[in-house]
CSV table of C-alpha atoms and ligand atoms in Angstrom, one decimal:
chain,number,residue,atom,x,y,z
A,130,MET,CA,-0.1,0.0,0.1
A,131,ALA,CA,1.4,3.4,-0.9
A,132,GLY,CA,2.9,5.2,2.1
A,133,VAL,CA,2.8,2.2,4.4
A,134,HIS,CA,6.1,0.8,5.4
A,135,GLU,CA,7.3,-2.7,6.6
A,136,HIS,CA,9.3,-2.2,9.6
A,137,GLN,CA,11.8,-4.0,11.9
A,138,ASP,CA,10.9,-4.0,15.5
A,139,LEU,CA,13.0,-1.8,17.7
A,140,ILE,CA,13.6,-4.1,20.8
A,141,ASP,CA,15.8,-3.4,23.9
A,142,PRO,CA,17.8,-5.9,25.8
A,143,PHE,CA,14.8,-6.7,28.3
A,144,GLY,CA,12.6,-7.5,25.4
A,145,ARG,CA,10.7,-4.3,25.3
A,146,HIS,CA,9.4,-3.2,22.0
A,147,ILE,CA,10.0,0.5,21.3
A,148,ARG,CA,6.6,2.2,20.2
A,149,ASP,CA,6.4,5.6,21.5
A,150,LEU,CA,8.6,8.6,20.8
A,151,ARG,CA,8.7,11.9,22.8
A,152,ILE,CA,9.9,14.8,21.1
A,153,SER,CA,11.0,18.0,23.1
A,154,ILE,CA,10.6,20.7,20.2
A,155,THR,CA,12.0,23.5,22.6
A,156,ASP,CA,13.9,24.0,25.7
A,157,ARG,CA,12.1,27.2,26.2
A,158,CYS,CA,9.0,27.8,28.5
A,159,ASN,CA,6.8,30.6,29.3
A,160,PHE,CA,6.1,29.3,32.7
A,161,ARG,CA,8.6,28.8,35.6
A,162,CYS,CA,7.0,25.9,37.6
A,163,THR,CA,8.6,25.6,40.7
A,164,TYR,CA,8.9,21.7,40.5
A,165,CYS,CA,10.6,21.9,37.1
A,166,MET,CA,12.3,25.3,36.4
A,167,PRO,CA,14.2,28.0,38.2
A,168,GLU,CA,12.7,31.6,38.6
A,169,ASP,CA,15.3,33.1,36.1
A,170,GLY,CA,15.0,30.1,33.8
A,171,LEU,CA,17.8,28.1,32.4
A,172,GLU,CA,20.6,28.7,29.8
A,173,TRP,CA,18.4,28.3,26.9
A,174,LEU,CA,20.1,26.5,23.9
A,175,ASP,CA,21.3,28.9,21.0
A,176,ARG,CA,18.7,28.6,18.0
A,177,SER,CA,21.4,27.1,16.0
A,178,GLN,CA,21.5,24.0,18.2
A,179,VAL,CA,17.7,23.3,18.3
A,180,MET,CA,16.3,20.9,15.5
A,181,SER,CA,14.6,22.5,12.8
A,182,PHE,CA,11.2,21.1,11.8
A,183,GLU,CA,12.8,19.1,8.8
A,184,GLU,CA,15.4,17.7,11.0
A,185,MET,CA,12.7,16.8,13.4
A,186,GLU,CA,10.6,15.2,10.5
A,187,HIS,CA,13.8,13.5,9.3
A,188,LEU,CA,14.6,11.8,12.5
A,189,ALA,CA,10.9,11.1,13.5
A,190,ARG,CA,10.5,9.0,9.9
A,191,ILE,CA,13.5,6.9,10.6
A,192,PHE,CA,11.3,5.9,14.0
A,193,VAL,CA,8.2,5.5,12.4
A,194,GLU,CA,8.8,4.0,9.2
A,195,ARG,CA,11.8,1.8,9.8
A,196,TYR,CA,11.0,0.9,13.6
A,197,GLY,CA,7.3,1.0,13.3
A,198,VAL,CA,6.9,3.5,16.2
A,199,ARG,CA,3.3,4.3,16.3
A,200,GLY,CA,2.9,7.4,18.8
A,201,ILE,CA,4.7,10.7,18.9
A,202,ARG,CA,4.1,13.3,21.7
A,203,LEU,CA,5.5,16.8,21.3
A,204,THR,CA,6.5,18.3,24.4
A,205,GLY,CA,9.2,20.8,25.8
A,206,GLY,CA,9.9,23.3,27.4
A,207,GLU,CA,6.6,24.6,26.0
A,208,PRO,CA,5.7,23.2,22.8
A,209,THR,CA,3.4,26.0,21.9
A,210,VAL,CA,6.2,28.7,22.0
A,211,ARG,CA,7.7,27.3,19.0
A,212,ALA,CA,6.7,29.4,16.1
A,213,GLN,CA,4.8,27.8,13.2
A,214,LEU,CA,3.7,25.0,15.6
A,215,PRO,CA,0.9,23.8,13.3
A,216,LEU,CA,3.3,23.5,10.3
A,217,LEU,CA,5.4,21.1,12.3
A,218,VAL,CA,2.4,19.1,13.1
A,219,SER,CA,1.1,18.9,9.7
A,220,LYS,CA,4.5,17.5,8.8
A,221,LEU,CA,4.4,15.0,11.6
A,222,ALA,CA,0.9,14.0,11.0
A,223,LYS,CA,1.5,12.6,7.6
A,224,LEU,CA,4.1,9.7,9.0
A,225,GLU,CA,2.6,6.5,8.6
A,226,HIS,CA,3.9,3.1,10.3
A,227,SER,CA,2.8,-0.3,9.0
A,228,GLY,CA,-0.3,-0.2,10.8
A,229,GLY,CA,-1.6,3.2,9.5
A,230,PRO,CA,-1.1,6.9,10.6
A,231,ILE,CA,0.8,7.8,13.8
A,232,ASP,CA,-0.9,8.7,17.1
A,233,LEU,CA,0.4,12.3,17.3
A,234,SER,CA,-0.2,14.0,20.6
A,235,MET,CA,1.2,16.9,22.6
A,236,THR,CA,1.8,18.0,26.3
A,237,THR,CA,1.3,21.7,26.9
A,238,ASN,CA,0.6,24.2,29.8
A,239,GLY,CA,-2.3,25.2,27.7
A,240,ALA,CA,-2.0,29.0,28.2
A,241,THR,CA,-2.2,29.7,24.4
A,242,LEU,CA,-4.7,27.0,23.2
A,243,ARG,CA,-7.5,29.5,22.8
A,244,LYS,CA,-5.5,30.8,19.7
A,245,LEU,CA,-4.0,27.5,18.6
A,246,ALA,CA,-6.4,24.6,19.4
A,247,VAL,CA,-8.3,24.6,16.1
A,248,ARG,CA,-5.3,25.1,13.8
A,249,LEU,CA,-3.4,22.2,15.6
A,250,ARG,CA,-6.5,19.8,15.3
A,251,ASN,CA,-6.8,20.7,11.8
A,252,ALA,CA,-3.3,20.4,11.1
A,253,GLY,CA,-3.4,16.7,12.4
A,254,LEU,CA,-2.8,16.8,16.1
A,255,LYS,CA,-5.0,14.0,17.7
A,256,ARG,CA,-4.7,14.5,21.5
A,257,VAL,CA,-3.7,17.0,24.1
A,258,ASN,CA,-2.4,16.6,27.6
A,259,ILE,CA,-2.9,20.0,29.6
A,260,SER,CA,-0.9,20.6,32.9
A,261,LEU,CA,-3.1,22.2,35.6
A,262,ASP,CA,-1.7,21.7,39.1
A,263,THR,CA,-4.2,23.6,41.0
A,264,LEU,CA,-7.5,25.7,40.9
A,265,ASP,CA,-6.6,28.5,43.3
A,266,ARG,CA,-5.2,31.4,41.4
A,267,GLU,CA,-2.8,32.4,43.9
A,268,LYS,CA,-1.4,29.1,44.2
A,269,PHE,CA,-1.3,28.9,40.5
A,270,HIS,CA,0.7,31.9,40.4
A,271,ARG,CA,3.1,30.6,43.1
A,272,MET,CA,3.5,27.3,41.6
A,273,THR,CA,4.0,28.6,37.8
A,274,ARG,CA,5.2,32.1,38.6
A,275,ARG,CA,2.8,33.2,36.1
A,276,ASP,CA,-0.8,34.7,36.5
A,277,GLU,CA,-2.2,32.6,33.9
A,278,LEU,CA,-4.8,30.4,35.6
A,279,ASP,CA,-7.9,31.8,33.6
A,280,ASN,CA,-5.9,31.3,30.3
A,281,VAL,CA,-5.2,27.9,31.0
A,282,LEU,CA,-8.8,26.9,32.0
A,283,ASP,CA,-9.8,28.7,28.9
A,284,GLY,CA,-7.3,27.0,26.9
A,285,ILE,CA,-8.8,23.6,28.3
A,286,ALA,CA,-12.1,24.5,27.2
A,287,ALA,CA,-10.7,25.5,23.7
A,288,ALA,CA,-9.3,22.1,23.4
A,289,GLN,CA,-12.5,20.5,24.2
A,290,GLU,CA,-14.5,22.9,21.7
A,291,ALA,CA,-11.9,22.0,18.9
A,292,GLY,CA,-12.8,18.3,19.3
A,293,PHE,CA,-9.8,17.0,21.1
A,294,ASP,CA,-11.0,13.8,22.7
A,295,PRO,CA,-10.2,12.7,25.5
A,296,VAL,CA,-8.6,16.0,26.8
A,297,LYS,CA,-6.3,14.9,29.6
A,298,ILE,CA,-5.2,17.2,32.5
A,299,ASN,CA,-1.7,16.5,34.2
A,300,ALA,CA,-1.4,17.5,37.9
A,301,VAL,CA,2.0,17.1,39.3
A,302,ILE,CA,1.3,16.6,43.0
A,303,GLU,CA,4.0,17.8,45.6
A,304,ARG,CA,3.4,17.4,49.4
A,305,GLY,CA,2.6,20.5,51.3
A,306,VAL,CA,2.1,22.5,48.0
A,307,ASN,CA,-1.0,21.2,46.3
A,308,ASP,CA,-1.9,17.8,47.9
A,309,ASP,CA,-4.8,19.4,49.6
A,310,GLU,CA,-6.3,19.8,46.3
A,311,ILE,CA,-6.2,16.3,45.1
A,312,VAL,CA,-10.0,15.8,45.6
A,313,ASP,CA,-10.9,19.2,44.2
A,314,LEU,CA,-9.0,18.4,41.0
A,315,ALA,CA,-10.9,14.8,40.8
A,316,THR,CA,-14.1,17.2,41.1
A,317,PHE,CA,-12.8,19.5,38.4
A,318,GLY,CA,-12.2,16.4,36.0
A,319,ARG,CA,-15.5,14.8,36.6
A,320,GLU,CA,-17.4,18.3,36.3
A,321,ARG,CA,-15.5,19.2,33.1
A,322,ASN,CA,-15.5,15.9,31.5
A,323,VAL,CA,-11.6,15.8,31.3
A,324,GLU,CA,-9.6,12.8,32.5
A,325,MET,CA,-7.4,13.9,35.3
A,326,ARG,CA,-3.9,12.6,35.7
A,327,PHE,CA,-2.0,12.8,38.8
A,328,ILE,CA,1.5,12.6,38.6
A,329,GLU,CA,4.0,11.6,41.4
A,330,PHE,CA,6.6,14.5,41.8
A,331,MET,CA,9.8,13.3,40.6
A,332,PRO,CA,13.4,14.1,41.2
A,333,LEU,CA,13.9,16.2,38.0
A,334,ASP,CA,13.2,19.6,39.1
A,335,ALA,CA,16.2,22.1,38.3
A,336,ASP,CA,16.7,23.6,41.6
A,337,GLY,CA,16.9,20.3,43.3
A,338,HIS,CA,14.6,20.7,46.1
A,339,TRP,CA,13.0,17.2,45.5
A,340,VAL,CA,13.3,14.7,48.5
A,341,ASN,CA,11.3,11.5,48.8
A,342,ASP,CA,9.0,13.1,51.6
A,343,THR,CA,7.9,15.6,49.0
A,344,VAL,CA,6.3,12.6,46.9
A,345,VAL,CA,2.5,11.8,47.4
A,346,GLY,CA,2.4,8.2,46.3
A,347,GLN,CA,-0.3,6.6,44.4
A,348,ASP,CA,-1.9,4.8,47.3
A,349,GLU,CA,-2.1,7.9,49.4
A,350,MET,CA,-3.9,9.6,46.4
A,351,VAL,CA,-6.4,6.7,45.8
A,352,GLU,CA,-7.3,6.8,49.4
A,353,MET,CA,-8.0,10.3,49.3
A,354,ILE,CA,-10.0,10.4,46.2
A,355,ASN,CA,-11.9,7.0,47.1
A,356,ALA,CA,-13.1,8.6,50.4
A,357,VAL,CA,-15.0,10.9,48.6
A,358,TYR,CA,-15.7,9.5,45.0
A,359,PRO,CA,-15.5,5.6,45.2
A,360,ILE,CA,-13.1,4.3,42.4
A,361,GLU,CA,-11.8,1.0,41.4
A,362,VAL,CA,-8.9,0.1,39.4
A,363,MET,CA,-9.6,-0.4,35.6
A,364,PRO,CA,-7.9,-3.3,33.6
A,365,SER,CA,-4.1,-3.3,33.0
A,366,ARG,CA,-2.7,0.0,31.1
A,367,GLY,CA,-0.2,-2.1,28.8
A,368,ALA,CA,2.7,0.4,28.3
A,369,ALA,CA,0.8,3.5,29.0
A,370,PRO,CA,2.4,5.3,32.2
A,371,ALA,CA,-0.9,5.8,34.1
A,372,ASP,CA,-2.7,3.2,36.2
A,373,ARG,CA,-6.4,4.1,35.3
A,374,PHE,CA,-9.4,4.1,38.0
A,375,ARG,CA,-12.8,4.4,37.2
A,376,PHE,CA,-15.5,6.3,39.3
A,377,LEU,CA,-18.4,3.8,40.3
A,378,ASP,CA,-20.9,6.3,39.7
A,379,ARG,CA,-19.9,7.4,36.4
A,380,ASP,CA,-19.7,6.2,33.0
A,381,GLU,CA,-15.8,5.0,32.6
A,382,SER,CA,-15.9,5.6,28.5
A,383,GLU,CA,-16.2,9.4,29.3
A,384,PRO,CA,-12.9,11.1,30.0
A,385,GLY,CA,-14.6,12.6,33.3
A,386,GLY,CA,-15.6,8.9,34.5
A,387,ARG,CA,-11.9,8.1,35.0
A,388,ILE,CA,-8.7,9.2,36.5
A,389,GLY,CA,-5.0,8.1,35.8
A,390,ILE,CA,-2.0,8.2,38.4
A,391,ILE,CA,1.5,8.1,37.0
A,392,PRO,CA,3.3,6.3,40.0
A,393,THR,CA,6.9,6.8,38.6
A,394,VAL,CA,8.2,6.9,42.2
A,395,THR,CA,6.4,4.6,44.2
A,396,LYS,CA,5.3,2.0,41.8
A,397,PRO,CA,7.7,2.2,38.7
A,398,PHE,CA,6.4,0.7,35.3
A,399,CYS,CA,9.6,0.6,33.6
A,400,GLY,CA,9.0,-3.2,33.1
A,401,ASP,CA,6.4,-2.0,30.5
A,402,CYS,CA,8.1,1.0,29.2
A,403,ASP,CA,8.1,1.4,25.5
A,404,ARG,CA,9.2,5.0,25.4
A,405,VAL,CA,12.3,6.8,24.2
A,406,ARG,CA,13.2,10.3,23.7
A,407,LEU,CA,14.7,12.9,21.7
A,408,THR,CA,15.5,16.5,23.2
A,409,SER,CA,15.4,19.8,21.4
A,410,ASP,CA,19.0,19.7,20.5
A,411,GLY,CA,18.7,16.0,19.0
A,412,ASP,CA,20.1,14.0,21.9
A,413,PHE,CA,18.4,10.6,22.0
A,414,ARG,CA,17.6,9.3,25.4
A,415,THR,CA,16.3,5.7,26.4
A,416,CYS,CA,15.1,6.9,29.7
A,417,LEU,CA,13.6,10.0,31.5
A,418,PHE,CA,16.3,9.3,33.9
A,419,ALA,CA,19.3,8.3,31.6
A,420,THR,CA,22.5,9.9,32.4
A,421,LYS,CA,23.7,9.1,28.9
A,422,GLU,CA,22.6,10.7,25.4
A,423,PHE,CA,23.1,9.8,21.9
A,424,ASP,CA,23.6,12.8,19.7
A,425,LEU,CA,21.7,12.2,16.5
A,426,LEU,CA,21.4,15.9,15.3
A,427,THR,CA,25.3,16.1,14.7
A,428,ALA,CA,25.1,12.8,13.1
A,429,LEU,CA,22.2,14.2,10.8
A,430,ARG,CA,24.0,17.4,10.2
A,431,ASN,CA,27.4,15.6,9.3
A,432,GLY,CA,25.5,14.0,6.5
A,433,GLU,CA,25.3,10.4,7.9
A,434,SER,CA,22.8,8.2,6.1
A,435,ASP,CA,19.7,6.7,7.5
A,436,ASP,CA,21.3,3.6,7.8
A,437,GLN,CA,24.1,5.0,9.8
A,438,ILE,CA,21.7,7.1,12.0
A,439,ALA,CA,19.6,3.9,12.5
A,440,GLU,CA,22.8,2.0,13.7
A,441,ARG,CA,23.3,4.7,16.2
A,442,ILE,CA,19.5,4.3,17.6
A,443,GLU,CA,19.9,0.7,17.7
A,444,ALA,CA,23.3,1.1,19.7
A,445,ALA,CA,21.5,3.3,22.2
A,446,VAL,CA,18.5,1.3,22.7
A,447,ALA,CA,20.9,-1.7,23.6
A,448,THR,CA,21.8,0.5,26.5
A,449,LYS,CA,18.3,1.1,27.9
A,450,TRP,CA,18.2,-0.2,31.4
A,451,ALA,CA,15.8,-2.5,33.1
A,452,GLY,CA,14.5,0.3,35.2
A,453,HIS,CA,15.2,3.8,36.8
A,454,GLN,CA,16.8,3.7,40.4
A,455,ILE,CA,15.1,6.4,42.0
A,456,ASN,CA,14.6,4.4,45.4
A,457,GLN,CA,18.0,3.3,45.5
A,458,VAL,CA,21.1,4.7,46.9
A,459,SER,CA,22.8,4.3,43.5
A,460,PHE,CA,20.4,6.8,42.1
A,461,THR,CA,22.2,9.5,40.2
A,462,ARG,CA,20.0,12.6,39.1
A,463,PRO,CA,20.4,13.3,35.4
A,464,ALA,CA,22.0,16.6,34.7
A,465,LYS,CA,19.1,17.9,32.9
A,466,SER,CA,15.8,19.0,34.3
A,467,MET,CA,12.5,18.0,33.2
A,468,SER,CA,12.2,21.0,30.9
A,469,GLN,CA,15.4,20.2,29.2
A,470,ILE,CA,14.8,16.7,28.6
A,471,GLY,CA,11.0,17.0,27.6
A,472,GLY,CA,8.2,15.3,30.0
B,127,LIG,N1,5.3,22.8,29.1
B,127,LIG,C1,4.5,21.5,29.0
B,127,LIG,C2,3.4,21.4,30.0
B,127,LIG,O1,3.5,22.1,31.1
B,127,LIG,O2,2.9,20.4,30.1
B,127,LIG,C3,5.3,20.5,28.6
B,127,LIG,C4,6.5,20.2,29.1
B,127,LIG,S1,6.5,19.7,30.8
B,127,LIG,C5,8.1,19.4,31.3
B,127,LIG,C6,5.7,18.1,30.9
B,127,LIG,C7,5.1,17.4,32.0
B,127,LIG,O3,6.1,17.4,33.1
B,127,LIG,C8,4.1,18.3,32.7
B,127,LIG,O4,2.9,17.6,32.8
B,127,LIG,C9,4.8,18.7,33.9
B,127,LIG,O5,3.9,19.1,34.9
B,127,LIG,C10,5.5,17.6,34.3
B,127,LIG,N2,6.8,17.9,35.1
B,127,LIG,C11,7.7,18.8,35.1
B,127,LIG,N3,8.5,18.6,36.1
B,127,LIG,C12,8.1,17.5,36.9
B,127,LIG,C13,8.7,16.6,38.1
B,127,LIG,N4,9.7,17.3,38.7
B,127,LIG,N5,8.0,15.7,38.4
B,127,LIG,C14,6.9,15.3,37.6
B,127,LIG,N6,6.2,15.8,36.6
B,127,LIG,C15,7.1,17.0,36.1
């Protein structure tokens, strides 16, 4: 069939098939979330170091057409600060693996979605995850260092109006900061018919204040929500990072009828991980917490063939480790923060 490609599987030493690619399309962000970036920002990459749309498309094509990667998620930094984003989306949306078009999604802070949502959807973006950690305007300002709650709420509405379905909302929960709002956020998901996803705070904050006690674990979150809205676990997530639960009084086929919890710290799901990442400067990473990167952009700019780049990808995937070590003394934080890696 025209445009559809036979692929070879990209399999790591532990037998996991790589199916999902996260591309950080910029290291820059218009927010300064306390659990991610310092107030003054970070030293931004020079524009010449950042992948062009053509370079992203070229590398993404290798993953999709050669290795059958099925999903690409755009992230950052904040992906919407990249000029001409709908153009990039339209290029990537055309990629097809052997089973059909890719599942193209994006994680965003949502602040400018009112302007962009329809254009992104028309360009071929299928799904969006929007970050929202609190419903309190002052706390929002403190946590993101931006007074943008109203714009984010409007961005969520714009995403729904544009037809993104489901719209998922990411909330990073940090003890003593927003753990008092877990139930309120669950209520928000039910009322607005969006799927809330609660994320355990990970040691990827640029200013390094993470300690284990700041993590609110999945069991604790479930207990709090279940006390108000009884929930039960849904069947296995496969390779998806979130454990899903359904509200017993709601229809689970509706986004607002379920929640997800991403228990990276207390219940790592590395055994099912099918993800790899490209940073905005074209470094390939096989784990969010990897300490080693493989520079694909320089290889591409040096004129290496797709076969040569593929060799680099395979060599890198051969180093994917069984799992991260957050809970062990041997854990070493990656030198980059979440915003630089692309969450
Ligand atoms: N700017 C976009 C956004 O706000 O969603 C995309 C990039 S952001 C790095 C991707 C996701 O990572 C967001 O949901 C964010 O809340 C999450 N994140 C950032 N730092 C984190 C941390 N230390 N622990 C857990 N999640 C984190």
